[in-house]
Coordinates of C-alpha atoms in Angstrom, one line a residue:
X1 CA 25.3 12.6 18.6
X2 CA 23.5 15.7 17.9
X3 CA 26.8 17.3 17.1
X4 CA 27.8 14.8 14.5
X5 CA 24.1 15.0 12.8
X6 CA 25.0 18.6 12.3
X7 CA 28.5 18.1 11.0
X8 CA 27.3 15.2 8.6
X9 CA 24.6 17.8 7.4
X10 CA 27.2 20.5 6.7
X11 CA 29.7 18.2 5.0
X12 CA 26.8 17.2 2.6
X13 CA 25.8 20.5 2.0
X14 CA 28.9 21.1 0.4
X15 CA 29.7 18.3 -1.3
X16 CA 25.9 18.8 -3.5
X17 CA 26.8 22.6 -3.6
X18 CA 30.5 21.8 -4.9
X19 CA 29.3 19.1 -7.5
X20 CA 26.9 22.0 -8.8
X21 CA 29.6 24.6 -9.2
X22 CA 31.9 22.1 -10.6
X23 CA 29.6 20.7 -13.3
X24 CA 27.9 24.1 -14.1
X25 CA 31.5 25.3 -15.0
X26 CA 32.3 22.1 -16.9
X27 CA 29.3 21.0 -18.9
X28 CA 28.3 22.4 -21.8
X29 CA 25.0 24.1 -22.8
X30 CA 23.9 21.0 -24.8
X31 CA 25.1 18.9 -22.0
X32 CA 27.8 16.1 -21.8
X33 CA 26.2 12.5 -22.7
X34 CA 28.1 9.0 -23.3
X35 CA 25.6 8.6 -26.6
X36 CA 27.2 11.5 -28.0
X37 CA 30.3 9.9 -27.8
X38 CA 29.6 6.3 -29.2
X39 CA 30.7 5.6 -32.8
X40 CA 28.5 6.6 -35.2
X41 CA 27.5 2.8 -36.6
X42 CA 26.5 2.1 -33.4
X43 CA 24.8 4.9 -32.2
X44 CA 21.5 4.0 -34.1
X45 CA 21.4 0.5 -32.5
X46 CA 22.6 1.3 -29.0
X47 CA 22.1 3.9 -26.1
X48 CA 24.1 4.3 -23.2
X49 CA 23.6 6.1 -20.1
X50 CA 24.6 6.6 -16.5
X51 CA 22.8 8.2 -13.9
X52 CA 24.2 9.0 -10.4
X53 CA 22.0 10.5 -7.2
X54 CA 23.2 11.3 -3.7
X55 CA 21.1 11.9 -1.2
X56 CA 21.5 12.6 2.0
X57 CA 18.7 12.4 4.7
X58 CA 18.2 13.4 8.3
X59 CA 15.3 11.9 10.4
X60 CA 14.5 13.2 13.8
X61 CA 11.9 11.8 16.5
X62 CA 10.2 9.3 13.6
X63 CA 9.0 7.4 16.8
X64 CA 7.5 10.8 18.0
X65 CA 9.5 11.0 21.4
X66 CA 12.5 13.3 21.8
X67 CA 14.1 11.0 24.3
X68 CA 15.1 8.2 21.7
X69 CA 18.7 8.4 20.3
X70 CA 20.7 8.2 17.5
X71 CA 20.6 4.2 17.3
X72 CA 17.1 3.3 17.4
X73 CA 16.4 3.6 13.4
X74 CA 14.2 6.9 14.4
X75 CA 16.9 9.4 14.6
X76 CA 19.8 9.3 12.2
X77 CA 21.6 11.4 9.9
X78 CA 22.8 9.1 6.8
X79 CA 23.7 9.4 2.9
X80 CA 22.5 7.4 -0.1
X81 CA 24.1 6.7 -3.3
X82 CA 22.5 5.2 -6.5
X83 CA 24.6 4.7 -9.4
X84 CA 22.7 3.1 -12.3
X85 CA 24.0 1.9 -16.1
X86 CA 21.5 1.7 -18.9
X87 CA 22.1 -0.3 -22.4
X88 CA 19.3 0.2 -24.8
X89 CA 19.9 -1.4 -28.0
X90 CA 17.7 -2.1 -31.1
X91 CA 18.9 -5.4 -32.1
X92 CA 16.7 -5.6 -35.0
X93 CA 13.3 -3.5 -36.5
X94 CA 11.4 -5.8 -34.2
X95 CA 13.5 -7.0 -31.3
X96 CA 14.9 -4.1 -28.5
X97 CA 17.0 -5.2 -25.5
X98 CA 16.9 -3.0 -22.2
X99 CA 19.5 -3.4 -19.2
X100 CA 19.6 -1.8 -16.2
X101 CA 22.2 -2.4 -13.6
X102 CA 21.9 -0.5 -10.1
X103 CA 24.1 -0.1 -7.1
X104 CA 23.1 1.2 -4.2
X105 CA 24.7 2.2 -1.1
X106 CA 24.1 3.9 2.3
X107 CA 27.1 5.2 4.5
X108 CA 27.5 6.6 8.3
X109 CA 24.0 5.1 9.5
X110 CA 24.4 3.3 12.6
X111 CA 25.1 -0.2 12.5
X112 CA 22.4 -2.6 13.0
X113 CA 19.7 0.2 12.1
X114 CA 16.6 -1.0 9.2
X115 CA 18.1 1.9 6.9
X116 CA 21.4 0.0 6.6
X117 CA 19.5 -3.1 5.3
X118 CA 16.7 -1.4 3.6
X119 CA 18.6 0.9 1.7
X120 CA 21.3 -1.0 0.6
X121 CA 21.5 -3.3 -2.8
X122 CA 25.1 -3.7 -3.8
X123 CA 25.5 -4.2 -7.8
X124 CA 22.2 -6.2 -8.8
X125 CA 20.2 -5.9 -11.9
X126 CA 17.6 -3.9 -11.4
X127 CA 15.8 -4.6 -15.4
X128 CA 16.4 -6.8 -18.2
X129 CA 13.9 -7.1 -20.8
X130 CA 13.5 -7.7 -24.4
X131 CA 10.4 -5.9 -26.6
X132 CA 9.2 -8.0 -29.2
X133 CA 7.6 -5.8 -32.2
X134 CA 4.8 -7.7 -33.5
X135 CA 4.7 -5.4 -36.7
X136 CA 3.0 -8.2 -38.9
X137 CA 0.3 -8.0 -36.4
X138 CA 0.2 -4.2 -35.9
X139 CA 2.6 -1.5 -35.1
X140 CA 1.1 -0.7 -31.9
X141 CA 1.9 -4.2 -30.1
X142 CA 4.7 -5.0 -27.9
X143 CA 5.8 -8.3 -26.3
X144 CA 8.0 -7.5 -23.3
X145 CA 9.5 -10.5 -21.4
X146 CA 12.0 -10.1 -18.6
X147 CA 12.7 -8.2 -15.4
X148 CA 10.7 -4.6 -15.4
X149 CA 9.5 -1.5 -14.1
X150 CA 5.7 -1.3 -13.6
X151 CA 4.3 2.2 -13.7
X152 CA 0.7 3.1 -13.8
X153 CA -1.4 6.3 -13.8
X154 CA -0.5 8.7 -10.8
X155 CA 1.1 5.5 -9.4
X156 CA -1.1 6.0 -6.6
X157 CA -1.3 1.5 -6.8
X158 CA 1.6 0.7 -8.4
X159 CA 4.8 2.4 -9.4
X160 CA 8.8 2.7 -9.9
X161 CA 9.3 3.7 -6.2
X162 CA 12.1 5.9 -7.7
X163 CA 12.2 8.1 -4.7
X164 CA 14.1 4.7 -2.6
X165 CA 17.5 4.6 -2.9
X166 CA 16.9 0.6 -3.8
X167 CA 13.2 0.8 -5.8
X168 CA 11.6 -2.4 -7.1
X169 CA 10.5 -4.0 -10.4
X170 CA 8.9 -6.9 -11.2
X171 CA 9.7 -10.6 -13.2
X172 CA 7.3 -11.5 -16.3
X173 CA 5.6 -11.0 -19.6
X174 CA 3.8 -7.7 -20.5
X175 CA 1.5 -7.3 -23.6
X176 CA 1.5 -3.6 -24.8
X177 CA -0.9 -2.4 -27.6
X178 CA -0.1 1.5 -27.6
X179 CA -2.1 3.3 -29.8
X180 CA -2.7 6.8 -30.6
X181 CA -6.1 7.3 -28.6
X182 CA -6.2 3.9 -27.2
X183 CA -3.7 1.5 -25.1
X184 CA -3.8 -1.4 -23.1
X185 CA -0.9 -3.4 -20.8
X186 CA -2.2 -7.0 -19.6
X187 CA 1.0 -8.3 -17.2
X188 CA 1.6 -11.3 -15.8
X189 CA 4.7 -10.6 -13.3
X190 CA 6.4 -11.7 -10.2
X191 CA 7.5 -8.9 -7.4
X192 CA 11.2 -9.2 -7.1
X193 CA 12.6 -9.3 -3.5
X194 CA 15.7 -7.2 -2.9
X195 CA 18.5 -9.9 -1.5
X196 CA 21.2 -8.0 0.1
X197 CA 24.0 -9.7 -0.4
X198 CA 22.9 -12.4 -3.2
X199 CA 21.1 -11.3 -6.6
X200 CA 17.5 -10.5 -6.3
X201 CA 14.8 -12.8 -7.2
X202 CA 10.9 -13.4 -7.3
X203 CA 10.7 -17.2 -6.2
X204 CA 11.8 -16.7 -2.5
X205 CA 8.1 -15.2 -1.8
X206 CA 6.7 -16.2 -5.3
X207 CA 4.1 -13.5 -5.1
X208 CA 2.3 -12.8 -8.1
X209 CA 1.0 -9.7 -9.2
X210 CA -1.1 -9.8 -12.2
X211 CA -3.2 -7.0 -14.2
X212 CA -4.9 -4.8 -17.0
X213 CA -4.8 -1.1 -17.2
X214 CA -6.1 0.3 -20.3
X215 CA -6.1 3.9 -20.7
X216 CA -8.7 6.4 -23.3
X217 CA -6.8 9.4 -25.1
X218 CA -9.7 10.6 -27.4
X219 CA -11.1 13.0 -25.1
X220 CA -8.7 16.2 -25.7
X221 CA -6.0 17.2 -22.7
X222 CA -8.1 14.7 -20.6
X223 CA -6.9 10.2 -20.2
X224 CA -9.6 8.1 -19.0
X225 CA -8.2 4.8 -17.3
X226 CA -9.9 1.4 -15.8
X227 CA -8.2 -1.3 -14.4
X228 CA -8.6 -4.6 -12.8
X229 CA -5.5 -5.8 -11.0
X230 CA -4.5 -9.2 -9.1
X231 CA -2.1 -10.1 -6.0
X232 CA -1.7 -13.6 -4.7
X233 CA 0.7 -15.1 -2.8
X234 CA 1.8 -19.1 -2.3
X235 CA 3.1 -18.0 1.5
X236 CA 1.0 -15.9 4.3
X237 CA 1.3 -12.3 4.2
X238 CA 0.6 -9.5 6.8
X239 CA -2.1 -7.4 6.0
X240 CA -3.4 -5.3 8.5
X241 CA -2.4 -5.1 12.3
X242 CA -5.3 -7.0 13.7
X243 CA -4.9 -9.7 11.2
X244 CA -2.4 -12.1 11.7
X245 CA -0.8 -13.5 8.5
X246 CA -3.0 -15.8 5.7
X247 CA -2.4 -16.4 2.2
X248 CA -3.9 -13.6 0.1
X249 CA -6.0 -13.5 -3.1
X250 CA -7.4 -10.4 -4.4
X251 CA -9.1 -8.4 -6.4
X252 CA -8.6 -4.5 -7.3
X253 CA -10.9 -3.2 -9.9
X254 CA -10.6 0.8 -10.5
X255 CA -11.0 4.0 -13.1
X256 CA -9.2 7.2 -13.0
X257 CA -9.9 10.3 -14.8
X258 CA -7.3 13.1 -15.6
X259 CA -7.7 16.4 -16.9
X260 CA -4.9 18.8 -17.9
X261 CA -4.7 22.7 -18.6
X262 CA -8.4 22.8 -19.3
X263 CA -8.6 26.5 -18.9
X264 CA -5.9 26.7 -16.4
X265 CA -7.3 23.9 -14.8
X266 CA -6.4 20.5 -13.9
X267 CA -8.3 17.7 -11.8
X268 CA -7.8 14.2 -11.3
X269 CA -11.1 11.8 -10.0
X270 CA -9.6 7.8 -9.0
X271 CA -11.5 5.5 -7.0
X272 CA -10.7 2.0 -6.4
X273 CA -12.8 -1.4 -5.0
X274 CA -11.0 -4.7 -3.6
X275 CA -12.8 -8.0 -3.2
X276 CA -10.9 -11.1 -2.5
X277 CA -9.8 -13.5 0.4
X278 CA -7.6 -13.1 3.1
X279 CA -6.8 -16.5 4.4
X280 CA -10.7 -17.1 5.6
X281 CA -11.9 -13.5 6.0
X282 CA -13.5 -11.6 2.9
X283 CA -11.6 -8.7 1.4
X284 CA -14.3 -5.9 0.6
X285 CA -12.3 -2.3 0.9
X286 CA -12.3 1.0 -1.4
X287 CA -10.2 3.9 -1.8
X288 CA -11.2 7.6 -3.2
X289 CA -9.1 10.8 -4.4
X290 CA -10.1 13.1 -5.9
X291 CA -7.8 17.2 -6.6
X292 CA -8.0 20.0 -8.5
X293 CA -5.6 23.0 -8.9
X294 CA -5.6 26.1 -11.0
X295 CA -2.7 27.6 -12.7
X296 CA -2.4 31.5 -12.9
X297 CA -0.7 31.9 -16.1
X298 CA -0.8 35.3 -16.8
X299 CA 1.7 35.6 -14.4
X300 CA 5.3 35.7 -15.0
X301 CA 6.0 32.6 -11.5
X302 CA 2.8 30.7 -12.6
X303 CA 1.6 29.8 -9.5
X304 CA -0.2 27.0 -9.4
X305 CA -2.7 26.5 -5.6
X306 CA -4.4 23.0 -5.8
X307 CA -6.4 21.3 -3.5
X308 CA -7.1 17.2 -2.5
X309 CA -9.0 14.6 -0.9
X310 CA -7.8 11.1 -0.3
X311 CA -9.9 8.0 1.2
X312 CA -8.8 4.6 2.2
X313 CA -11.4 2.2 4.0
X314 CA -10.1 0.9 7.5
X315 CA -10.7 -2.3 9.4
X316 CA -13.8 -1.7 11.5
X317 CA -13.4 -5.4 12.9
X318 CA -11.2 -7.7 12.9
X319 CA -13.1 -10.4 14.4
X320 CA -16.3 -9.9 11.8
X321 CA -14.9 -11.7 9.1
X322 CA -14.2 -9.7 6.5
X323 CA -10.8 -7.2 6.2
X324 CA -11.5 -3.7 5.4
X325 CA -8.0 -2.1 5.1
X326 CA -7.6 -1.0 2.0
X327 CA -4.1 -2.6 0.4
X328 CA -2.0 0.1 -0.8
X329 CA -0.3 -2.9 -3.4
X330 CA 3.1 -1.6 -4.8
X331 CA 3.3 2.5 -5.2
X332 CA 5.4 5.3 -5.2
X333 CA 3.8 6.6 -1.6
X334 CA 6.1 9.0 -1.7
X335 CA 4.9 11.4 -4.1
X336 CA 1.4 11.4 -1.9
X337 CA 0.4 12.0 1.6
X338 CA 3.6 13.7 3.2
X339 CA 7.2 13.9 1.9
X340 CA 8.2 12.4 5.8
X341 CA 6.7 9.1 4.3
X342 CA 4.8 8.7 7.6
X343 CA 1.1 8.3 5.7
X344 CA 0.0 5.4 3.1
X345 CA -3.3 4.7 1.3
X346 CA -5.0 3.0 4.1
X347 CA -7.5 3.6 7.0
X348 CA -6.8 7.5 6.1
X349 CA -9.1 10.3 5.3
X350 CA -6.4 12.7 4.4
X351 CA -6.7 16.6 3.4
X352 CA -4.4 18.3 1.4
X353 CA -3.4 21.9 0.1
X354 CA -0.6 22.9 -1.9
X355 CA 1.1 25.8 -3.7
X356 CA 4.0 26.4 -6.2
X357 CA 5.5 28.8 -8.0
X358 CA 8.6 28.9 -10.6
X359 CA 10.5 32.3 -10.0
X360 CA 12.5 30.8 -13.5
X361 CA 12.4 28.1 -15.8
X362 CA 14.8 25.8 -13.6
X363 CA 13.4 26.5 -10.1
X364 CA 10.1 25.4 -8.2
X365 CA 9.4 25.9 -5.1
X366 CA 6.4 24.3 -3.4
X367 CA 4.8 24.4 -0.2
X368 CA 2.0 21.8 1.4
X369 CA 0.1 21.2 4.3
X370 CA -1.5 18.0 5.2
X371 CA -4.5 17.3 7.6
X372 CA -4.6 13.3 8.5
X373 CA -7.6 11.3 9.9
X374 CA -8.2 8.0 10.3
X375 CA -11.2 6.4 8.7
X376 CA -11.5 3.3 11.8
X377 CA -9.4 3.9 14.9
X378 CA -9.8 0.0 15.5
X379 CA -7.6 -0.3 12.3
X380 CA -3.8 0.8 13.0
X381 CA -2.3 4.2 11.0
X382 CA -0.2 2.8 8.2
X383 CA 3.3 4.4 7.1
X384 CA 4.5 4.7 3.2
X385 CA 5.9 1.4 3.9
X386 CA 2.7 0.1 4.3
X387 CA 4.0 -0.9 7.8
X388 CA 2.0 0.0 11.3
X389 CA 3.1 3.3 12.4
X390 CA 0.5 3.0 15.5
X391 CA -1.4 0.2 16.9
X392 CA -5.0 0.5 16.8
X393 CA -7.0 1.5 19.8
X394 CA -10.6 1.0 20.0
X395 CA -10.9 3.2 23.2
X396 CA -9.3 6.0 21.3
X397 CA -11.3 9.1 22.0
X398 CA -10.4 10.9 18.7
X399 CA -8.7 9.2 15.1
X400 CA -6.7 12.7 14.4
X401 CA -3.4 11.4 13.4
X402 CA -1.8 14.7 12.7
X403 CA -0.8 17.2 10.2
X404 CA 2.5 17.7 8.0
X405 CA 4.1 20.7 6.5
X406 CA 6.2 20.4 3.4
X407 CA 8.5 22.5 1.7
X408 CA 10.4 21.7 -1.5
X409 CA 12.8 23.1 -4.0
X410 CA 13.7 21.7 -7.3
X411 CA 16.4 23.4 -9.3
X412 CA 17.2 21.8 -13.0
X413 CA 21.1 23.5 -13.6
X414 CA 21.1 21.9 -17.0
X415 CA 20.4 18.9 -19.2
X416 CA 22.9 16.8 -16.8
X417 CA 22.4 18.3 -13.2
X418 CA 19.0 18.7 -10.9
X419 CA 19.1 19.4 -7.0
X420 CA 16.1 18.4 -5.0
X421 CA 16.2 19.7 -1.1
X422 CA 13.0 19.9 1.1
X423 CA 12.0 20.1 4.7
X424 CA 9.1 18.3 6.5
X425 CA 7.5 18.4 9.9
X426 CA 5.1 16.0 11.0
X427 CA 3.0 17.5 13.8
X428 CA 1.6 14.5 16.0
X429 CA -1.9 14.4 16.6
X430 CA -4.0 13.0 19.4
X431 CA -4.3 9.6 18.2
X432 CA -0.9 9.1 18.4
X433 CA -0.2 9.5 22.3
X434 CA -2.6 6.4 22.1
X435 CA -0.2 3.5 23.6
X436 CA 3.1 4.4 24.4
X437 CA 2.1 7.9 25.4
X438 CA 4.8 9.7 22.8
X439 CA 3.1 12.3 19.8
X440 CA 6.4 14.4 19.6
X441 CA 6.5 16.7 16.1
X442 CA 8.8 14.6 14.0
X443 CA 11.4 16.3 11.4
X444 CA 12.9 15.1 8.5
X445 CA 15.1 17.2 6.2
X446 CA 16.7 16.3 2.7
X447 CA 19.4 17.3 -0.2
X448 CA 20.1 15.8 -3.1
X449 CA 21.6 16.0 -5.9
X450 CA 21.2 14.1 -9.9
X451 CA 23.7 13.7 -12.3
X452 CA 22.6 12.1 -15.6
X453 CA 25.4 11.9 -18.7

């Protein structure tokens, strides 16, 4: 098995390196784009793109012990592909239609693993949505009804989830008043449920999500945002290890603050409260970040060395009454707390120090290191899933869940081509032995490669 991990890995390496070659030879300096192509009547009233990623990924001990195999979902070596189509057309000076269809495929995973299912959504529509321009009103407004993404501040709560090869949106109505210091989204949306197999759709689960976000531009290079959002669901849900599964109704009510290249520096201050109901238990749970990096621009890489804090309340009891696990709701996780996606917004006191540098205009590299605690060790650690990585243990002598070490390169070959490869290594912490006995360091390494036209 190990042999054919390493010959899957070499096989990929050279298909993202011979796309690269191929396409830097082919594509012109102004790239190659369908639009440029369409007839000229029609290129004022529709836009049409295709955008094609292949990734692949290799996973090693994700349970933490070295004795598990290549068909346990823990250890695998696999490869994603996500082809999407996008129509944008201006129907009229006050009516746009947007269409998004995706595909999404996964090959050479073991049959029978979660990846297979999870990463998988054959030829669905992904978005479809029409923008209403209530210009007799104002110019700012925007009625948006149909199937979208929601995307929201550092998506830290919710986001596109581009980084999954299947992603999610949401079914509903979204009020937009954008204006040039000042803009507001109030939403009242369904999550859709990824079918495999059948199209997707909200009314299997029928959970609602529901929200504001307004967001301050007067204050220069600096946004100012508060928010109240809503989840409820008709059906019981999971939330939390200890919990069981009720019917959920609550409450998140938060503000962020953002400052960019404010003499070289930049900071970003979010902190979030939930109140609510789970089944019979009240919800009363809070979450804290707060990071700041500095940019060295006087020299020619710019490197940039930030540091960050992140805080997500645990469960402290889950016979007391009330649930204290902070709910992560619907993010991009992946941009936070580890590339190896084994850390989410809850029960987590999480430290965090990065560097990058840009030897040229197209190239980043970046470098992080991760420190992770848990706020209640009688509250489970939580994965970027937002599923139990480890049981909770109230005899646990120490909540150090572990550290991670991240290492990323980003290279933008032109307007049509971007390669993304890192490497991550979770090092298991005490906390983690807790149970089955197994805190092996786990790896995960990824290529991948972005082709847009």
């Amino acid at each position: 098995m190990e042999k054919n991990r390493k010959q899957d890995l070499c096989a990929a390496v050279f298909v993202v390196f011979g796309i690269m070659f191929f396409c830097s030879n082919l594509l012109a300096a102004d790239g190659f784009f369908i639009q440029n192509y369409l007839p000229k009547k029609l290129k004022d009233k529709l836009k049409v793109s295709v955008e094609m990623r292949y990734r692949l990924e290799a996973r090693q001990d994700f349970d933490f012990s070295e004795n598990t195999d290549r068909t346990s979902n823990e250890n695998d070596t696999f490869h994603l592909l996500r082809t999407r189509l996008m129509l944008d057309a201006n129907l009229s000076e006050s009516i746009r239609a947007f269409v998004q269809l995706q595909d999404a495929r996964i090959f050479d995973t073991t049959p029978g693993n979660r990846f297979s299912i999870t990463f998988r959504d054959e030829f669905d529509l992904r978005q479809a949505y029409v923008d209403l321009r209530a210009k007799a009103i104002s110019e700012a407004l925007t009625l948006r009804a149909g199937r979208q993404e929601l995307s929201y501040g550092d998506q830290r709560l919710v986001g596109a989830f581009d980084w999954s090869n299947v992603t999610q949106s949401f079914d509903g109505v979204k009020l937009i008043y954008a204006a040039k210091k000042f803009s507001i989204d109030g939403f009242l949306t369904e999550k859709v449920n990824i079918d495999v197999g059948n199209p997707n759709n909200w009314y299997d689960d029928n959970e609602g999500f529901h929200g504001i976000y307004a967001t301050y531009k007067g204050i220069d290079k600096h946004l100012f945002d508060l928010y109240y959002l809503y989840r409820n669901t008709s059906e019981p849900v999971a939330m939390g290890a200890n919990n069981g599964t009720r019917k959920l109704n609550e409450s998140t009510l938060g503000l962020r603050l953002r400052g960019d290249k404010v003499n070289n520096f930049d900071y970003t201050f979010e902190g979030a409260y939930q109140f609510g109901k789970f089944g019979s238990q009240d919800i009363d749970a809070h979450m804290l970040i707060a990071l700041a990096g500095y940019t060295f621009n006087d020299f020619s890489w710019k490197p940039r060395i930030g540091l960050e804090w992140d805080f997500a309340t645990g469960d402290k009891d889950s016979t007391d009454g009330q649930r204290n696990t902070f709910d992560n709701l619907w993010p991009t996780n992946h941009l936070f707390y580890g590339y190896i996606d084994l850390v989410s917004l809850q029960n987590i006191n999480a430290y965090h120090f990065i560097v990058d540098i840009k030897p040229t205009k197209k190239l980043t590299l970046q470098g992080d290191y991760w420190v992770f605690y848990l706020d209640e060790t009688t509250d489970a650690a939580y994965n970027a899933g937002r599923g139990t990585l480890r049981a909770a243990n109230q005899r646990a002598a120490s909540g150090y869940l572990g550290s991670e070490a991240d290492f990323l390169l980003k290279y933008a070959m032109n307007k049509n081509v971007a390669l993304l490869g890192g490497y991550s290594r979770f090092f298991a912490g005490t906390f983690l032995a807790r149970g089955n006995g197994n805190n092996d360091d786990a790896n995960f390494f990824y290529l991948q490669s972005l082709l847009k036209f």
